[in-house]
Coordinates of C-alpha atoms and ligand atoms in Angstrom, one line a residue:
X541 CA -180.5 62.0 -24.8
X542 CA -180.9 65.6 -25.9
X543 CA -177.8 67.7 -25.8
X544 CA -177.6 70.4 -23.1
X545 CA -178.1 73.8 -24.6
X546 CA -176.2 76.5 -22.8
X547 CA -175.8 79.1 -25.6
X548 CA -178.0 80.0 -28.4
X549 CA -177.6 82.2 -31.4
X550 CA -180.3 84.2 -33.2
X551 CA -180.2 85.8 -36.6
X552 CA -182.5 87.1 -39.5
X553 CA -182.0 86.2 -43.1
X554 CA -183.7 87.0 -46.5
X555 CA -186.0 89.9 -46.8
X556 CA -186.4 91.8 -43.7
X557 CA -190.2 92.1 -42.3
X558 CA -191.8 94.4 -39.5
X559 CA -191.9 92.3 -36.3
X560 CA -188.5 90.7 -36.7
X561 CA -187.3 92.7 -33.7
X562 CA -190.1 91.6 -31.6
X563 CA -189.0 88.0 -32.2
X564 CA -185.2 88.9 -31.6
X565 CA -186.2 90.5 -28.4
X566 CA -188.4 87.4 -27.1
X567 CA -185.5 85.1 -28.1
X568 CA -183.0 87.2 -26.1
X569 CA -185.3 87.6 -23.0
X570 CA -186.8 84.1 -23.0
X571 CA -183.4 82.2 -23.5
X572 CA -181.9 84.6 -20.5
X573 CA -185.2 83.7 -18.6
X574 CA -184.4 79.7 -19.4
X575 CA -180.9 80.3 -18.0
X576 CA -179.1 80.5 -21.5
X577 CA -176.7 82.7 -22.8
X578 CA -177.5 84.3 -26.2
X579 CA -175.4 85.5 -29.1
X580 CA -176.8 87.8 -31.9
X581 CA -175.5 87.1 -35.5
X582 CA -175.4 90.1 -37.7
X583 CA -176.5 90.0 -41.4
X584 CA -177.8 86.5 -41.6
X585 CA -175.7 83.5 -42.8
X586 CA -173.3 86.0 -44.3
X587 CA -172.6 87.5 -40.9
X588 CA -172.2 84.0 -39.5
X589 CA -169.6 83.3 -41.9
X590 CA -167.9 86.4 -41.2
X591 CA -168.0 85.8 -37.7
X592 CA -170.2 89.0 -36.9
X593 CA -171.3 87.7 -33.5
X594 CA -172.0 89.6 -30.6
X595 CA -173.2 88.7 -26.9
X596 CA -176.9 89.9 -26.3
X597 CA -178.3 91.0 -22.9
X598 CA -181.8 91.8 -22.0
X599 CA -181.1 95.7 -22.3
X600 CA -179.7 95.2 -25.7
X601 CA -183.3 94.7 -27.0
X602 CA -185.0 97.5 -25.1
X603 CA -186.7 100.1 -27.2
X604 CA -186.7 97.6 -30.2
X605 CA -190.2 96.2 -30.5
X606 CA -191.9 99.1 -31.9
X607 CA -189.2 99.5 -34.8
X608 CA -189.3 98.3 -38.3
X609 CA -186.5 96.3 -40.0
X610 CA -184.2 94.0 -38.0
X611 CA -181.5 95.5 -35.4
X612 CA -179.3 92.4 -36.4
X613 CA -179.4 93.4 -40.1
X614 CA -179.9 90.7 -43.1
X615 CA -178.5 89.5 -46.0
X616 CA -178.8 87.0 -48.9
X617 CA -176.0 84.6 -48.9
X618 CA -175.9 82.5 -52.1
X619 CA -172.8 80.4 -51.2
X620 CA -174.7 78.9 -48.2
X621 CA -176.1 76.4 -50.5
X622 CA -172.7 74.8 -50.7
X623 CA -172.1 72.0 -48.2
X624 CA -168.2 73.1 -47.5
X625 CA -169.7 76.5 -46.7
X626 CA -172.2 74.9 -44.1
X627 CA -169.5 72.9 -42.6
X628 CA -167.6 76.0 -41.9
X629 CA -170.9 77.7 -40.4
X630 CA -171.2 74.8 -38.1
X631 CA -167.4 75.2 -37.0
X632 CA -167.8 78.9 -36.4
X633 CA -171.0 78.1 -34.4
X634 CA -168.9 75.6 -32.3
X635 CA -165.8 77.9 -32.1
X636 CA -168.3 80.4 -30.3
X637 CA -170.3 77.9 -28.3
X638 CA -173.4 78.4 -30.0
X639 CA -175.2 75.0 -29.3
X640 CA -178.8 76.1 -31.0
X641 CA -179.7 78.7 -33.5
X642 CA -183.0 80.4 -34.1
X643 CA -183.3 81.4 -37.5
X644 CA -186.0 84.3 -38.5
X645 CA -186.7 84.1 -42.3
X646 CA -188.6 82.4 -45.0
X647 CA -188.3 79.1 -46.9
X648 CA -184.7 79.7 -48.3
X649 CA -183.4 80.5 -44.6
X650 CA -185.1 77.3 -43.4
X651 CA -182.9 75.3 -46.1
X652 CA -180.0 77.0 -44.4
X653 CA -181.2 76.0 -41.0
X654 CA -181.8 72.4 -42.1
X655 CA -178.3 72.2 -43.5
X656 CA -176.8 73.3 -40.2
X657 CA -178.7 71.0 -38.3
X658 CA -177.2 68.2 -40.6
X659 CA -174.0 69.5 -39.4
X660 CA -174.8 69.0 -35.9
X661 CA -176.1 72.5 -34.8
X662 CA -179.6 72.4 -33.5
X663 CA -182.0 74.8 -35.4
X664 CA -185.3 76.2 -35.2
X665 CA -187.0 78.5 -37.9
X666 CA -189.5 81.2 -37.4
X667 CA -191.4 82.4 -40.2
X668 CA -190.5 86.0 -41.1
X669 CA -191.8 87.2 -44.4
X670 CA -194.2 89.9 -45.6
X671 CA -195.3 87.4 -48.4
X672 CA -197.2 84.9 -46.2
X673 CA -195.7 82.3 -48.6
X674 CA -194.8 79.6 -46.2
X675 CA -196.9 76.5 -46.3
X676 CA -196.9 75.2 -42.9
X677 CA -198.3 78.5 -41.1
X678 CA -201.3 80.6 -41.4
X679 CA -199.2 83.8 -40.1
X680 CA -195.8 84.9 -41.2
X681 CA -194.1 87.9 -39.3
X682 CA -194.7 91.0 -41.2
X683 CA -197.5 90.4 -43.4
X684 CA -200.0 92.1 -41.2
X685 CA -198.1 95.2 -41.2
X686 CA -197.3 95.0 -45.0
X687 CA -201.0 94.7 -45.8
X688 CA -201.9 97.7 -43.7
X689 CA -199.3 100.0 -45.1
X690 CA -200.4 98.8 -48.7
X691 CA -203.9 99.3 -47.9
X692 CA -203.4 102.8 -46.5
X693 CA -201.3 103.9 -49.8
X694 CA -203.9 102.4 -52.1
X695 CA -206.6 104.2 -50.4
X696 CA -204.6 107.6 -51.2
X697 CA -204.0 106.5 -54.8
X698 CA -207.5 105.9 -55.0
X699 CA -208.5 109.5 -54.0
X700 CA -206.3 111.0 -56.6
X701 CA -207.6 108.5 -59.1
X702 CA -211.2 109.4 -58.7
X703 CA -210.5 113.1 -58.6
X704 CA -209.0 112.7 -62.3
X705 CA -211.4 109.9 -63.4
X706 CA -208.3 107.7 -64.1
X707 CA -207.9 103.8 -64.1
X708 CA -204.9 103.1 -61.6
X709 CA -202.7 99.9 -61.5
X710 CA -201.2 99.3 -58.1
X711 CA -198.5 96.7 -57.7
X712 CA -198.0 95.2 -54.4
X713 CA -195.1 92.9 -53.4
X714 CA -195.4 89.0 -52.6
X715 CA -192.8 87.5 -54.8
X716 CA -194.6 84.8 -56.5
X717 CA -197.5 84.8 -54.1
X718 CA -200.9 86.8 -54.3
X719 CA -201.8 87.2 -50.7
X720 CA -200.8 90.8 -50.1
X721 CA -202.7 91.7 -53.4
X722 CA -205.7 89.4 -52.2
X723 CA -206.0 90.9 -48.9
X724 CA -205.7 94.6 -50.2
X725 CA -207.6 93.8 -53.1
X726 CA -210.6 93.0 -51.0
X727 CA -209.8 95.6 -48.3
X728 CA -209.4 98.3 -50.9
X729 CA -212.6 97.7 -52.6
X730 CA -210.5 97.1 -56.0
X731 CA -212.3 96.6 -59.2
X732 CA -209.7 93.9 -60.5
X733 CA -207.5 91.8 -58.4
X734 CA -204.5 90.1 -60.2
X735 CA -203.0 87.1 -58.5
X736 CA -200.1 85.0 -60.0
X737 CA -201.5 81.8 -58.7
X738 CA -205.0 82.6 -60.9
X739 CA -204.1 85.0 -63.6
X740 CA -205.3 83.8 -66.9
X741 CA -203.7 86.8 -68.9
X742 CA -206.8 87.9 -70.5
X743 CA -206.5 91.6 -70.4
X744 CA -209.4 92.2 -72.8
X745 CA -211.8 91.1 -69.8
X746 CA -210.0 93.7 -67.5
X747 CA -210.6 96.4 -70.4
X748 CA -214.2 95.4 -70.8
X749 CA -214.7 95.7 -67.0
X750 CA -213.1 99.0 -67.0
X751 CA -215.2 100.2 -69.9
X752 CA -218.5 98.6 -68.2
X753 CA -217.9 100.3 -64.9
X754 CA -217.3 103.8 -66.7
X755 CA -220.6 103.5 -68.4
X756 CA -222.1 102.5 -65.1
X757 CA -220.8 105.9 -63.8
X758 CA -217.8 104.8 -61.9
X759 CA -215.2 107.5 -61.7
X760 CA -212.2 105.3 -60.6
X761 CA -211.0 101.8 -61.3
X762 CA -208.4 100.4 -59.0
X763 CA -206.6 97.1 -60.3
X764 CA -204.4 95.7 -57.5
X765 CA -201.7 93.7 -59.3
X766 CA -199.3 91.2 -57.6
X767 CA -195.7 91.5 -58.3
X768 CA -195.6 88.0 -59.5
X769 CA -197.4 89.2 -62.4
X770 CA -195.6 92.5 -62.7
X771 CA -195.3 94.6 -65.9
X772 CA -197.7 97.1 -64.5
X773 CA -196.4 100.3 -66.6
X774 CA -196.8 98.3 -69.9
X775 CA -200.3 97.1 -68.7
X776 CA -201.1 100.8 -67.9
X777 CA -200.1 101.7 -71.5
X778 CA -202.0 99.0 -73.1
X779 CA -205.3 99.6 -71.2
X780 CA -205.0 103.5 -71.7
X781 CA -204.8 102.5 -75.6
X782 CA -207.7 100.3 -75.6
X783 CA -210.0 102.3 -73.3
X784 CA -209.0 106.0 -74.0
X785 CA -209.1 106.3 -70.3
X786 CA -206.1 107.8 -68.5
X787 CA -204.2 105.0 -66.7
X788 CA -201.5 105.1 -64.3
X789 CA -199.1 102.6 -62.6
X790 CA -197.9 102.8 -59.0
X791 CA -195.2 100.2 -57.9
X792 CA -195.5 100.5 -54.1
X793 CA -192.4 98.7 -53.6
X794 CA -190.1 98.7 -50.6
X795 CA -192.5 100.9 -48.5
X796 CA -194.4 97.7 -47.7
X797 CA -191.5 96.1 -45.9
X798 CA -190.7 99.1 -43.6
X799 CA -192.3 101.1 -40.9
X800 CA -193.5 100.1 -37.2
X801 CA -195.1 96.7 -36.7
X802 CA -198.7 96.5 -36.0
X803 CA -199.8 95.2 -32.7
X804 CA -200.7 91.6 -34.1
X805 CA -197.0 91.4 -35.7
X806 CA -195.6 92.3 -32.3
X807 CA -197.5 90.0 -30.4
X808 CA -197.6 87.0 -32.7
X809 CA -193.6 87.5 -33.2
X810 CA -193.1 87.7 -29.4
X811 CA -194.8 84.4 -28.9
X812 CA -193.0 82.8 -31.8
X813 CA -189.5 84.0 -30.5
X814 CA -190.5 82.4 -26.9
X815 CA -192.1 79.3 -28.4
X816 CA -188.7 78.6 -30.8
X817 CA -186.3 79.4 -27.7
X818 CA -188.4 76.9 -25.6
X819 CA -188.3 74.1 -28.0
X820 CA -184.6 74.8 -28.8
X821 CA -183.8 74.8 -25.1
X822 CA -185.6 71.5 -24.8
X823 CA -183.3 69.9 -27.3
X824 CA -185.5 69.8 -30.3
X825 CA -183.7 70.4 -33.6
X826 CA -184.7 71.0 -37.3
X827 CA -187.8 72.5 -36.5
X828 CA -189.9 75.5 -37.7
X829 CA -192.6 77.3 -35.7
X830 CA -195.9 78.0 -37.2
X831 CA -199.6 79.3 -36.4
X832 CA -202.1 77.1 -37.5
X833 CA -205.9 76.5 -36.3
X834 CA -205.5 79.2 -33.4
X835 CA -202.3 77.5 -32.0
X836 CA -198.5 77.9 -32.0
X837 CA -197.0 74.6 -33.4
X838 CA -193.9 73.4 -34.7
X839 CA -192.9 71.1 -37.8
X840 CA -189.9 69.0 -39.0
X841 CA -188.2 71.3 -41.6
X842 CA -188.4 69.0 -44.5
X843 CA -192.0 68.3 -43.7
X844 CA -192.7 72.0 -43.7
X845 CA -191.0 72.5 -47.0
X846 CA -192.8 69.6 -48.5
X847 CA -196.1 71.5 -47.8
X848 CA -198.1 73.4 -50.5
X849 CA -199.9 76.6 -49.9
X850 CA -202.8 77.8 -52.1
X851 CA -205.0 80.9 -52.5
X852 CA -208.2 79.5 -50.7
X853 CA -210.8 79.1 -53.3
X854 CA -213.7 80.8 -51.4
X855 CA -211.7 83.7 -50.5
X856 CA -210.7 84.0 -54.2
X857 CA -214.5 83.5 -55.4
X858 CA -215.6 86.1 -52.8
X859 CA -212.9 88.5 -54.0
X860 CA -213.9 88.3 -57.6
X861 CA -217.8 88.6 -56.7
X862 CA -217.2 91.8 -54.3
X863 CA -215.0 93.7 -57.0
X864 CA -218.0 93.6 -59.8
Ligands
ADP1089 P1 -186.2 83.7 -47.6 O1 -185.4 83.1 -46.6 O2 -187.1 84.9 -47.2 O3 -186.9 82.6 -48.3 P2 -184.1 83.5 -49.6 O4 -184.8 82.6 -50.6 O5 -183.3 84.5 -50.1 O6 -185.1 84.3 -48.6 O7 -183.2 82.9 -48.6 C1 -182.2 83.3 -47.6 C2 -180.9 83.0 -47.5 O8 -181.1 81.5 -47.2 C3 -180.2 82.6 -48.8 O9 -179.6 83.9 -49.2 C4 -179.1 81.6 -48.3 O10 -178.2 82.3 -47.5 C5 -180.1 80.7 -47.8 N1 -180.4 79.6 -48.4 C6 -181.5 79.8 -49.4 N2 -181.6 78.7 -50.1 C7 -180.8 78.0 -49.4 C8 -180.2 76.5 -49.7 N3 -180.8 75.4 -50.6 N4 -179.5 75.6 -48.9 C9 -178.9 76.6 -47.8 N5 -179.2 77.8 -47.5 C10 -180.0 78.5 -48.3
F6P1090 O1 -189.8 88.4 -49.5 C1 -190.0 89.5 -49.4 C2 -189.9 90.4 -50.6 O2 -190.0 91.7 -50.3 C3 -190.7 90.1 -51.8 O3 -192.0 90.5 -51.6 C4 -189.9 90.5 -53.1 O4 -190.1 90.0 -54.1 C5 -188.5 90.6 -52.6 O5 -188.6 90.3 -51.0 C6 -187.6 91.5 -52.8 O6 -186.4 91.2 -52.5 P1 -185.1 92.0 -52.5 O7 -184.9 92.8 -51.3 O8 -183.9 91.3 -52.6 O9 -185.1 93.0 -53.5

């Protein structure tokens, strides 16, 4: 028989992402609606180990849905990989009467949730990352805001790039994944889109493309480069030397992780927060919430971690064709 859940905890872990607050708000309000108490754990697994745990009421999440970042704070906690640390964390949960935990984060954070489930604490993960690099879901909290922020920034760089007839390399985040680069590359009408999953390191073909476009009369050349490839500054130097065209690198960096979440991120994060709470209250454990084929679903964490995600080939081919 499923154990009765009286109190749940919620934490955010790994890189923050716009929309995390909407998810926290939904967890708090849905749990209270279900007759369950909620405790907020500050600064991810590190805060759990430090017992930075506070009671949360409905009013504590007022005026948060529109805010970027995470009201609970987040952290990376490398020692959470060790079993004795996981055991201690489970004991702390029990001491605070936390029977279930919602973990909002990425793949790494799910491994922590899986470890806690092994230690007897019911856990459910929610995908929170701007990178969209979680295989079991077509949506991750923060991606939509991040691509819109990056898209607007790239439009601005394009204005000045055209005025000066320069080539611009704009580096976007995504860790080892190219989803932000792919979406912005298409949405910004970039001339070259470099994705870590697909890049062949053939810089000469980029150079040829720039020279061809310049002859054709284009005054700008936008290259959207993914963080997973990196080296934008040295790439710019080499391209300028080879083409004779002034080339600048812009690394968008952390601005992509901040800011008020889009409507989509607020909405999906709210539904996922409620969904995670409901399955936790129903006694499920070691699960992760996803969005697939227009439905909110959940998977076993191990099964989710085994899944592979690839850049959809058709989207990649279209992105190449449209950039020419
Ligand atoms: P993300 O959750 O966005 O993938 P990280 O990979 O940095 O971000 O993971 C966030 C945190 O999750 C880590 O700092 C660590 O506390 C925990 N974590 C990561 N990997 C493991 C693991 N193998 N076992 C237990 N906990 C882990
Ligand atoms: O996972 C989100 C992300 O912003 C990645 O795009 C990036 O590689 C990483 O986090 C940066 O992490 P940190 O905050 O540790 O510099």
